[in-house]
Every structure is written in C-alpha cells, then in structure tokens.
mmCIF file of C-alpha atoms in Angstrom:
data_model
loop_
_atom_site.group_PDB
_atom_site.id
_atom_site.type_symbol
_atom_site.label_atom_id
_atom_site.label_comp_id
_atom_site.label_asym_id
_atom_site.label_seq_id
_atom_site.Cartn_x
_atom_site.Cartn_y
_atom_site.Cartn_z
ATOM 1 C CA UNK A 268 0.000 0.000 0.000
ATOM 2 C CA UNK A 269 1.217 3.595 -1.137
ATOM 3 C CA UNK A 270 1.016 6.679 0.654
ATOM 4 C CA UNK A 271 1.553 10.054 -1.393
ATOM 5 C CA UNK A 272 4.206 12.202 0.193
ATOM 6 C CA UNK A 273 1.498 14.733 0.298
ATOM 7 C CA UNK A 274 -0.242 13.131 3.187
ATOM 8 C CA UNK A 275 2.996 12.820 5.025
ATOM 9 C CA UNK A 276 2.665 16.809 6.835
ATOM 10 C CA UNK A 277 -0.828 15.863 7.795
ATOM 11 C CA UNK A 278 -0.605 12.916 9.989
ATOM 12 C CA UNK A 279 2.528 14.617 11.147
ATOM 13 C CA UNK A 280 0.479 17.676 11.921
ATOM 14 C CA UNK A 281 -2.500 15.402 13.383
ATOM 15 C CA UNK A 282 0.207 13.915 15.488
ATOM 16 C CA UNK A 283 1.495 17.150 16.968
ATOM 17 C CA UNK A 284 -2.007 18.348 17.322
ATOM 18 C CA UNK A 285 -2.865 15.609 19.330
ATOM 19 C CA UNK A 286 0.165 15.017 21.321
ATOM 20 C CA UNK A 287 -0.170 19.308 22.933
ATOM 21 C CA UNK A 288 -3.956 18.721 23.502
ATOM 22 C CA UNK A 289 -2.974 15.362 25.283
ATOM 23 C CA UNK A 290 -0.282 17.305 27.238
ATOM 24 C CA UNK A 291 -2.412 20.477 27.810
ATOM 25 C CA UNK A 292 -5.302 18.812 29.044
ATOM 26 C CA UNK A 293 -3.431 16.292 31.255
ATOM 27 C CA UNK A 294 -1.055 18.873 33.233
ATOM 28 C CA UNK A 295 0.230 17.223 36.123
ATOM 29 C CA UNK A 296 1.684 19.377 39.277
ATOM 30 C CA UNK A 297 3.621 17.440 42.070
ATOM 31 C CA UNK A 298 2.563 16.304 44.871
ATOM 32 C CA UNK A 299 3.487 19.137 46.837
ATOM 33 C CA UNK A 300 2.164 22.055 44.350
ATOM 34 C CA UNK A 301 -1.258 23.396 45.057
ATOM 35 C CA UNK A 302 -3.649 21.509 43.164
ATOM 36 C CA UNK A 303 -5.117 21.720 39.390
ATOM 37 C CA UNK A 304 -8.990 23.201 38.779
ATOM 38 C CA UNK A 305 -10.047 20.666 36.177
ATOM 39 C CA UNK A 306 -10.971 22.216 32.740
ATOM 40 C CA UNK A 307 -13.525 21.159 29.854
ATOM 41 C CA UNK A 308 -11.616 22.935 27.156
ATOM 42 C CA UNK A 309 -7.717 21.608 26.023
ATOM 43 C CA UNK A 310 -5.443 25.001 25.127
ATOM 44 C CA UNK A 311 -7.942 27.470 26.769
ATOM 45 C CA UNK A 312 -8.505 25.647 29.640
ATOM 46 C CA UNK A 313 -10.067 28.498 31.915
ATOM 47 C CA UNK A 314 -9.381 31.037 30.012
ATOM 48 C CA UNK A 315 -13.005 31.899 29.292
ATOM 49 C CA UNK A 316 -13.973 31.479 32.858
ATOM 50 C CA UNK A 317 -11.069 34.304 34.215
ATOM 51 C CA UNK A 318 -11.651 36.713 31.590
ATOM 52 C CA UNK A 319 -15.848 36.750 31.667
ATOM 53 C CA UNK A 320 -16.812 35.712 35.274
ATOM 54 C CA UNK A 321 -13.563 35.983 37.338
ATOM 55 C CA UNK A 322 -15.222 36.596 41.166
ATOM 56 C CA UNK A 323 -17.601 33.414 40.609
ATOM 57 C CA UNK A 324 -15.069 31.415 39.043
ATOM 58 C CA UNK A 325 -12.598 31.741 41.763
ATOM 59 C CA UNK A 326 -15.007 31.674 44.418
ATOM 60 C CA UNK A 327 -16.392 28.272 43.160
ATOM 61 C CA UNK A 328 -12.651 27.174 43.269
ATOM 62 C CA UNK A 329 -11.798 28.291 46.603
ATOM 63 C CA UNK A 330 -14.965 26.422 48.107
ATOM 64 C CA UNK A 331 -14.374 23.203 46.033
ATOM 65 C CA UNK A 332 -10.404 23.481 46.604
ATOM 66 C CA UNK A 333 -9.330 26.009 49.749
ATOM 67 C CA UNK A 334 -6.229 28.262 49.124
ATOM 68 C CA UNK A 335 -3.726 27.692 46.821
ATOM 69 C CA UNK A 336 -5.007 26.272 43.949
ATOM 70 C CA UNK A 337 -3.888 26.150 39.912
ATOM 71 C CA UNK A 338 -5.692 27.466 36.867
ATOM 72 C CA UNK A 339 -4.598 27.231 33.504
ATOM 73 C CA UNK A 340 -5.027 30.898 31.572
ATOM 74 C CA UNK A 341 -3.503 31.980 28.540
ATOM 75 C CA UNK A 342 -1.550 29.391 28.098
ATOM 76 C CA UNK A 343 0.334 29.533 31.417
ATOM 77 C CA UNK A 344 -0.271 27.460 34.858
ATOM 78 C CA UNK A 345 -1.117 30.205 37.373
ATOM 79 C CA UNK A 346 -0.948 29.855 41.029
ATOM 80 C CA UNK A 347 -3.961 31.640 43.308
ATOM 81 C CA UNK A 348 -2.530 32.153 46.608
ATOM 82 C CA UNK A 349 -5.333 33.850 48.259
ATOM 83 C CA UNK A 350 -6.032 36.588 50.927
ATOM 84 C CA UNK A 351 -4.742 34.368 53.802
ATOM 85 C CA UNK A 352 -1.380 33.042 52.820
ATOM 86 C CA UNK A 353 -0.275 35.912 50.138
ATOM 87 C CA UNK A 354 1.904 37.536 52.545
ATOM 88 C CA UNK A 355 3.947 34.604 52.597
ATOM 89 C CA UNK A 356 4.384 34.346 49.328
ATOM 90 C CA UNK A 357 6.200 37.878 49.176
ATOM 91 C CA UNK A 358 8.135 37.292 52.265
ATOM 92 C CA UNK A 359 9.526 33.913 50.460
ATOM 93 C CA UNK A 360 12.835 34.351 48.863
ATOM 94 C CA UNK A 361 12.377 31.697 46.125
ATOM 95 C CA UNK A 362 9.577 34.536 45.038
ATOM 96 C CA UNK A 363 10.783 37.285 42.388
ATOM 97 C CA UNK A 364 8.083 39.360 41.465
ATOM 98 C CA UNK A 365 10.954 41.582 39.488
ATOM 99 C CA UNK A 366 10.831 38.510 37.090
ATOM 100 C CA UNK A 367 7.131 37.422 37.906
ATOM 101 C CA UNK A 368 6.091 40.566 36.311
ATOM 102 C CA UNK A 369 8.733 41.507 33.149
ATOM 103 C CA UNK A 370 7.238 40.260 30.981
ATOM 104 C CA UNK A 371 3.352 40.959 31.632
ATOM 105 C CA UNK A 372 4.524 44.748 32.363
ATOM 106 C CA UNK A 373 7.620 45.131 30.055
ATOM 107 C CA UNK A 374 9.016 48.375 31.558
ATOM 108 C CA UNK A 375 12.549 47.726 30.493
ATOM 109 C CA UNK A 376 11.712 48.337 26.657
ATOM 110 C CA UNK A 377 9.985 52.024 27.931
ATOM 111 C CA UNK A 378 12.596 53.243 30.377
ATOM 112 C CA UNK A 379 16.129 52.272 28.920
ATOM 113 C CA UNK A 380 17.577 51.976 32.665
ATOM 114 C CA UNK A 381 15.205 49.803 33.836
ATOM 115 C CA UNK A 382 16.582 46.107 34.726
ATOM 116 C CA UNK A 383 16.563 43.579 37.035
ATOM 117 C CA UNK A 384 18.745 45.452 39.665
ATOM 118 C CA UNK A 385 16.690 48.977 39.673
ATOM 119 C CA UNK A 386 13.987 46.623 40.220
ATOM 120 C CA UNK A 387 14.693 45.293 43.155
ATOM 121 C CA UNK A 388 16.084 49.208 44.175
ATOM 122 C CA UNK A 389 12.713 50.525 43.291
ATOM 123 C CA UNK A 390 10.647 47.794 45.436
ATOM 124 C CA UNK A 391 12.936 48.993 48.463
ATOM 125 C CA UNK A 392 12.821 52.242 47.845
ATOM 126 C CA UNK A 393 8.848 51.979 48.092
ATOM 127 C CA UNK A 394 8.650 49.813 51.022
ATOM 128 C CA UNK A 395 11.535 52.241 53.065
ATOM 129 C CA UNK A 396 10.815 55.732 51.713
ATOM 130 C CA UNK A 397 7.069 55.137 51.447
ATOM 131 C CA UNK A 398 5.275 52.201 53.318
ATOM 132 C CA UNK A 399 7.699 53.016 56.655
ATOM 133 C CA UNK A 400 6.624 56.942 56.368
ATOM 134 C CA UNK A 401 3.129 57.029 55.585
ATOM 135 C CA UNK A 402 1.830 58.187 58.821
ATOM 136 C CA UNK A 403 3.841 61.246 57.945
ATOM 137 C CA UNK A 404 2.188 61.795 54.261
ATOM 138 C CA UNK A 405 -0.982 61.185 55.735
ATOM 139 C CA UNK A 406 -1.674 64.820 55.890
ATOM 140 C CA UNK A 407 -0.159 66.150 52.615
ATOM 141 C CA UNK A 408 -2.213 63.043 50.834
ATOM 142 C CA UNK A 409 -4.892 64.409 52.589
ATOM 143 C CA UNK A 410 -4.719 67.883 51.348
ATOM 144 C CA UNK A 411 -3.968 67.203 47.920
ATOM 145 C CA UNK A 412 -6.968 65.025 47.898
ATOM 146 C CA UNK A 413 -8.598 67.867 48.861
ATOM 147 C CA UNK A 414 -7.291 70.132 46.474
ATOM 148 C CA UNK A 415 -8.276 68.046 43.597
ATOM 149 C CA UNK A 416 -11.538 67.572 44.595
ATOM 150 C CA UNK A 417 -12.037 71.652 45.085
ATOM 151 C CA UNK A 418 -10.370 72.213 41.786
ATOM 152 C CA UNK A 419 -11.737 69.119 39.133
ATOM 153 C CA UNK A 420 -15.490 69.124 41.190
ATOM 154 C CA UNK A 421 -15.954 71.961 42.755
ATOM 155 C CA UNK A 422 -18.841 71.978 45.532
ATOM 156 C CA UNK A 423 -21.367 70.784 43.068
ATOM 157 C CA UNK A 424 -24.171 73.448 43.708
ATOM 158 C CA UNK A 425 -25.606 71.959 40.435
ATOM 159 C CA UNK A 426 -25.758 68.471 39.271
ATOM 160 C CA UNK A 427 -22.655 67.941 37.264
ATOM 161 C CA UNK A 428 -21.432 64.921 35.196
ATOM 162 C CA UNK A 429 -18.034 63.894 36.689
ATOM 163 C CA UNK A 430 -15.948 62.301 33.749
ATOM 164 C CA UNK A 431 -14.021 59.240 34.673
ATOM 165 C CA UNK A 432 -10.645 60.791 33.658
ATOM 166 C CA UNK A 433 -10.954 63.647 36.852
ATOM 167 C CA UNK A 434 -10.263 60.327 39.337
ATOM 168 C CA UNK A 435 -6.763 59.876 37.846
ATOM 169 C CA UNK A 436 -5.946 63.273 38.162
ATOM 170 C CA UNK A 437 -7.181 63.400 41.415
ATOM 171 C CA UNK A 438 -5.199 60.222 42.515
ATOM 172 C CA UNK A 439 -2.032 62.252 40.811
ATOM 173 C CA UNK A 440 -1.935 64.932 42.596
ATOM 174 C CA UNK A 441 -0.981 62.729 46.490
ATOM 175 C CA UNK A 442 1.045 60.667 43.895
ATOM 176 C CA UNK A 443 3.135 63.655 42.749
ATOM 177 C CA UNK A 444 3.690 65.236 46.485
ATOM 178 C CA UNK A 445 5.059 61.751 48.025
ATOM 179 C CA UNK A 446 7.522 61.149 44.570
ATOM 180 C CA UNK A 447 8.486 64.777 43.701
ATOM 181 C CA UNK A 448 8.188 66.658 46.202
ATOM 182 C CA UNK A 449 5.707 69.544 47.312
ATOM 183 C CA UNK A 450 8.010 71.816 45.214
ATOM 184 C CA UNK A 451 6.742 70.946 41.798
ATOM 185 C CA UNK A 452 3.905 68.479 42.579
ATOM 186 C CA UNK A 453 1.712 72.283 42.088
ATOM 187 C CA UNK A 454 2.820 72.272 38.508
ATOM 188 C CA UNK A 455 -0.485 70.941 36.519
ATOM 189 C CA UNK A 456 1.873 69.871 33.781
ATOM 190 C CA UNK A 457 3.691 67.478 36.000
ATOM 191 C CA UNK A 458 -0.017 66.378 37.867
ATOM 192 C CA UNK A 459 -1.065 65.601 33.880
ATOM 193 C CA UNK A 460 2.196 63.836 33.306
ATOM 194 C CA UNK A 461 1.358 61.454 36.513
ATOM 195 C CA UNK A 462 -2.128 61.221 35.280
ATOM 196 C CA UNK A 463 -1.841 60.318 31.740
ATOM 197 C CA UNK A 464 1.289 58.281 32.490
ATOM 198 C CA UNK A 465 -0.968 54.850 33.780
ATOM 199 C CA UNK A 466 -3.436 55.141 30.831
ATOM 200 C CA UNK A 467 -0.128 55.552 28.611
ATOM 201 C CA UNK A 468 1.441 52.955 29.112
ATOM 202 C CA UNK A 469 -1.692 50.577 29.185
ATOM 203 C CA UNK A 470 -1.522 50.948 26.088
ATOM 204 C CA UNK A 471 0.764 48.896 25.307
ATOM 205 C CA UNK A 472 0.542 45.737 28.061
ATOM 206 C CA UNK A 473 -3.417 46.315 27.731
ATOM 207 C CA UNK A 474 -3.861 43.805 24.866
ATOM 208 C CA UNK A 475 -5.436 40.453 26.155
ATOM 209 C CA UNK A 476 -2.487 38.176 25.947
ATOM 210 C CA UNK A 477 -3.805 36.102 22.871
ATOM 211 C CA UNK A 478 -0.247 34.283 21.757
ATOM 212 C CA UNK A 479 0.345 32.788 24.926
ATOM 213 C CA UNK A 480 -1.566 30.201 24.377
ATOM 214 C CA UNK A 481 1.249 29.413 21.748
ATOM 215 C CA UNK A 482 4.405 30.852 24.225
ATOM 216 C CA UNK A 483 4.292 33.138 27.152
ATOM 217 C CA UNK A 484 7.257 35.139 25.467
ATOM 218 C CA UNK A 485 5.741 35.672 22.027
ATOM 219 C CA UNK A 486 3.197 38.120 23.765
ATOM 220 C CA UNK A 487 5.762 39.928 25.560
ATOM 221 C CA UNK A 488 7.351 40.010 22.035
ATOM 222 C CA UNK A 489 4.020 41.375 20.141
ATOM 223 C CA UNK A 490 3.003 44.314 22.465
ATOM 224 C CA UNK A 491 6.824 45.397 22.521
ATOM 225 C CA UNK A 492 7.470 45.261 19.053
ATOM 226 C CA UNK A 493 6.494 48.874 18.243
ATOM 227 C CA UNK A 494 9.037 49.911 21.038
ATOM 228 C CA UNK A 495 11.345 49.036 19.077
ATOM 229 C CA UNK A 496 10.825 51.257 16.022
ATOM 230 C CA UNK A 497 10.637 53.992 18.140
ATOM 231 C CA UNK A 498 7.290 54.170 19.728
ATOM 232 C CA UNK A 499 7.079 55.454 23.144
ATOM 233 C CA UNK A 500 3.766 56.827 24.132
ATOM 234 C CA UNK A 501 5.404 57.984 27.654
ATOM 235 C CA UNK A 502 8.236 59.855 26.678
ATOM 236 C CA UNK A 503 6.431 62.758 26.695
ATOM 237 C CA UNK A 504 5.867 62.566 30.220
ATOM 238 C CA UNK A 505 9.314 61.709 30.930
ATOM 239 C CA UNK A 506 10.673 64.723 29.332
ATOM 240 C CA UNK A 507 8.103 66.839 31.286
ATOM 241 C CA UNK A 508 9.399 65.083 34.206
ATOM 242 C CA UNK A 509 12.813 65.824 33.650
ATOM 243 C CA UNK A 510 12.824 69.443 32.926
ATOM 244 C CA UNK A 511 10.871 70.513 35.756
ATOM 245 C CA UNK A 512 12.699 68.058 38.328
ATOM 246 C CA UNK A 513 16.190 69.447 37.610
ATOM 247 C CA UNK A 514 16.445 72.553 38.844
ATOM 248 C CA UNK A 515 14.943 71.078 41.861
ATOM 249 C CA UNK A 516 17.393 68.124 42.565
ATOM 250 C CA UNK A 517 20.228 70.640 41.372
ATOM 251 C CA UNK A 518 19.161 73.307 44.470
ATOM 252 C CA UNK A 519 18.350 70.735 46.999
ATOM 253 C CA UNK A 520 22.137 69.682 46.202
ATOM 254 C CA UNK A 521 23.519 72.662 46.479
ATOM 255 C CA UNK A 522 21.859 73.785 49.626
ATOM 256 C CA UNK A 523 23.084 70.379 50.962
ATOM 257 C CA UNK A 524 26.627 71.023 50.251
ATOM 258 C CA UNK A 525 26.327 74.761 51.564
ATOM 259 C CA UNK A 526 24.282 74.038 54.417
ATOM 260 C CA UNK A 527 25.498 71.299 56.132
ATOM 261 C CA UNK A 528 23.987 69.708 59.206
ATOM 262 C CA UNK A 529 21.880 72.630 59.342
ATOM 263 C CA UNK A 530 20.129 71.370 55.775
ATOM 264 C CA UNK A 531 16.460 70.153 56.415
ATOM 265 C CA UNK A 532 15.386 66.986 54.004
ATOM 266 C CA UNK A 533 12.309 67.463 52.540
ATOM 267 C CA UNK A 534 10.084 64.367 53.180
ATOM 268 C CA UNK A 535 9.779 62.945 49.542
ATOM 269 C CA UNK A 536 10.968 59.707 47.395
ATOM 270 C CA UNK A 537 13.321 62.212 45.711
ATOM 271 C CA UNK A 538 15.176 63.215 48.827
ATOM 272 C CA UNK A 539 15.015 59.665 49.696
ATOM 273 C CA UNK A 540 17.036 58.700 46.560
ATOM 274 C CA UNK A 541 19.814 61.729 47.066
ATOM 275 C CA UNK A 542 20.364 60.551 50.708
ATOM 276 C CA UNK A 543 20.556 56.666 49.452
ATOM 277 C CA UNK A 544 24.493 55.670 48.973
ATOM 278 C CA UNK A 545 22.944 53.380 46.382
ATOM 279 C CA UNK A 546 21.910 56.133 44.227
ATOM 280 C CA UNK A 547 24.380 58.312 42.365
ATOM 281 C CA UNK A 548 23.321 61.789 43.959
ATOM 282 C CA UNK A 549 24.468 64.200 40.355
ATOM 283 C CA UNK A 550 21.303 65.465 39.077
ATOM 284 C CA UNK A 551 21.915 64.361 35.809
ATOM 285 C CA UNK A 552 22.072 61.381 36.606
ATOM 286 C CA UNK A 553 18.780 60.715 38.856
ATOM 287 C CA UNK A 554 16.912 62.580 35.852
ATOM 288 C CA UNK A 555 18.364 60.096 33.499
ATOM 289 C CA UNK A 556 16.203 57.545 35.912
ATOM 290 C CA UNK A 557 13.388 58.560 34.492
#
C-alpha cells in the first residue's frame, strides 16, 4: 500500500495536534504544588472562565479546593494564593516578582535603565521611603486630595457629570507630592504627566495576551514590538518630568553642600534617593532615571 508524500505533513500535523492537547489537558503538578482546577476545554482551559466571570469562578474554586489552587489561563499554569497566605508568598525568597512581572509589564523596553537590579532598588525604595513613612504623608495626601476635589469638582451646587478621567488626576496629585516633592507636585503639567502616564502605558501591556496560548514570550514580544521602532507613548511625560525636576534636585544639592547639618530633608521619594548611597546623587544622573 502507497502513501503520497502529500499526506505525510498531515498525519505529522495530526500527530502534533494531538500530542499538545494530550499534554495540555493532562497537566500534572507534584505532589506538593497546590492543586489543578479541572478544565472542559484543552489550550484554553479556563481562560473563558477568568476573563468573563472571574469573582464566581474563583469563588467556586476556593470552596471546592481552599487556598492555593492552579488554573490554567492563557496558556500559562497560574498559582492563586489567596487573601490568607499571600503575605507569605512575598516574604519567600524563592519569590521574584521583578521577574514574575517583566514580561506581563515590560518596563525595560519604555525606560532604557530599567533592569533587574533597579527593580529590586525601586521595590525597596517603596517599602523604606514610602510604606515606613506614611503616617507622615498622611496629611499632605490628605490635602492634595482635597485640592483636587475643590479644583476638578468643585462643591457641586448643580448636578454635574463627573468624567471618569478627573479620578486619575485626582489620585495624581498625592502621587506627585510623596515622589516629587511639594516643590513641583503644584505644577499641573507634571499632575497631567502622573495622570496620563498609567493610561499611557496601558496601552501597550493592555492587549489580552492572545499568543500565549502558543508561548508566554511571544506576547511579551508582540506588544513590545512597536518599542522598538521607536514608539514610546510615555516619553512625553518623561521629558516633562525631567525638565521641571532638575532645577529642583540641582538646588536641593547645592543647599546640601552649603548648608550642612543645618540642611532640612524634605520628606519625599526624591530626597530619599539623594540621601541613598545606592543612588548616584548628580542630578543628571537621577533625571536620566526617568
């Protein structure tokens, strides 16, 4: 009996086809790795489920399995830790959210001197400059909350229609004081640069992850792509950034090197940075951070 070499691609192809969906919809975890949510559909697996009715979904999960348990989407195994033990999670070492996250929120194509290392910088930086301090930006959150609220709504003698695009500039304005300083966090086009700069760059990570169900990486890939020839829908903001924050970080330097002991930090991420021996403390340099 002959077969025509023509056929030869298509059982090969019906063999490959067969083999992933065998694979896919058999994923096995070990035996000490949270357990797997079955799934009705190979590939997509639950997919279709996270994306369309996410709260029931999980909640049916949790009651059926407890905290953790596994769920295939987009291709990938993903782990839901839940409320209870999350906080472990992060304290774990074996845990890198730096990595965890590069490649759903590729930052390192937008700001050239992002990597791995400022990562990890940035993370302490939040937790030590702002988690340990907030008591102390209470009030100047506070105020600037207040601010925006006089200024973008006003005391609404009249109905008004309040446009979903006044919360993030509202939210910008605390935002700005705690990272900037209360020197320039006044100037509306730095509060428009922290505004617009969210919505920016969701522009580009806000795709739904489609080609993962081929390879995690050939997403990551797609939405960067344009990055590469140049597009940058936040440089704008970046170059706002820049020009108003050096004159800043240049006087707070030099009134540091004049005054002394006598100089009085301002409380802000910025002064947090200058005083950080980790840091290089030239202004050019911190605005090339950005």
């Amino acid at each position: 009996m002959n077969f025509p070499l023509e056929t030869i691609p298509v059982f090969v192809g019906a063999f490959v086809t067969t083999y992933v969906i065998y694979w896919i919809k058999n994923l096995k975890t070990n035996k000490n790795e949270p357990p797997m949510v079955p799934y009705k559909f190979p590939i997509i697996g639950h997919t279709l489920d996270y994306l369309f009715n996410a709260e029931n979904f999980l909640a049916e999960c949790r009651q059926k399995y407890g905290d953790p348990f596994n769920i295939y989407v987009f291709g990938q195994v993903n782990t839901i830790a839940g409320n209870e033990i999350i906080h472990e999670v992060f304290r774990n070492d074996v845990f890198n959210r730096a990595s965890a996250t590069r490649d759903a929120f590729p930052l390192h194509q937008v700001i050239k001197s992002h990597n791995p290392e400022t990562t990890v910088q940035i993370i302490k930086t939040v937790r030590e400059g702002i988690s340990a301090k907030l008591p102390l930006y209470t009030g100047r959150m506070q105020k600037q909350l207040v601010i925006s609220i006089n200024k973008e709504i006003g005391d609404c003698s009249n109905p008004k229609l309040i446009a979903n695009s006044i919360f993030k500039v509202m939210i910008a304005r605390p935002v700005a004081d705690i990272l900037v300083g209360q020197e320039i966090s006044k100037n509306e086009d730095v509060i428009k640069a922290f505004a617009d700069f969210t919505e920016d760059f969701g522009s580009i990570v806000g795709l739904p992850p489609i080609l993962s169900f081929i390879h995690p990486k050939l997403h990551s890939e797609f939405i960067t792509l344009p990055l590469r020839f140049g597009w940058n829908p936040i440089r704008k903001h970046m170059v706002t950034l820049k020009k108003n924050l050096k004159p800043v970080l240049e006087k707070r330097l030099k009134d540091k090197e004049i005054l002394g002991d006598k100089y009085e930090p301002p409380l802000d991420i910025i002064e947090y940075i200058l005083n950080n021996p980790k840091y290089e403390t030239k202004s050019y340099y911190l605005c090339s951070l950005w």
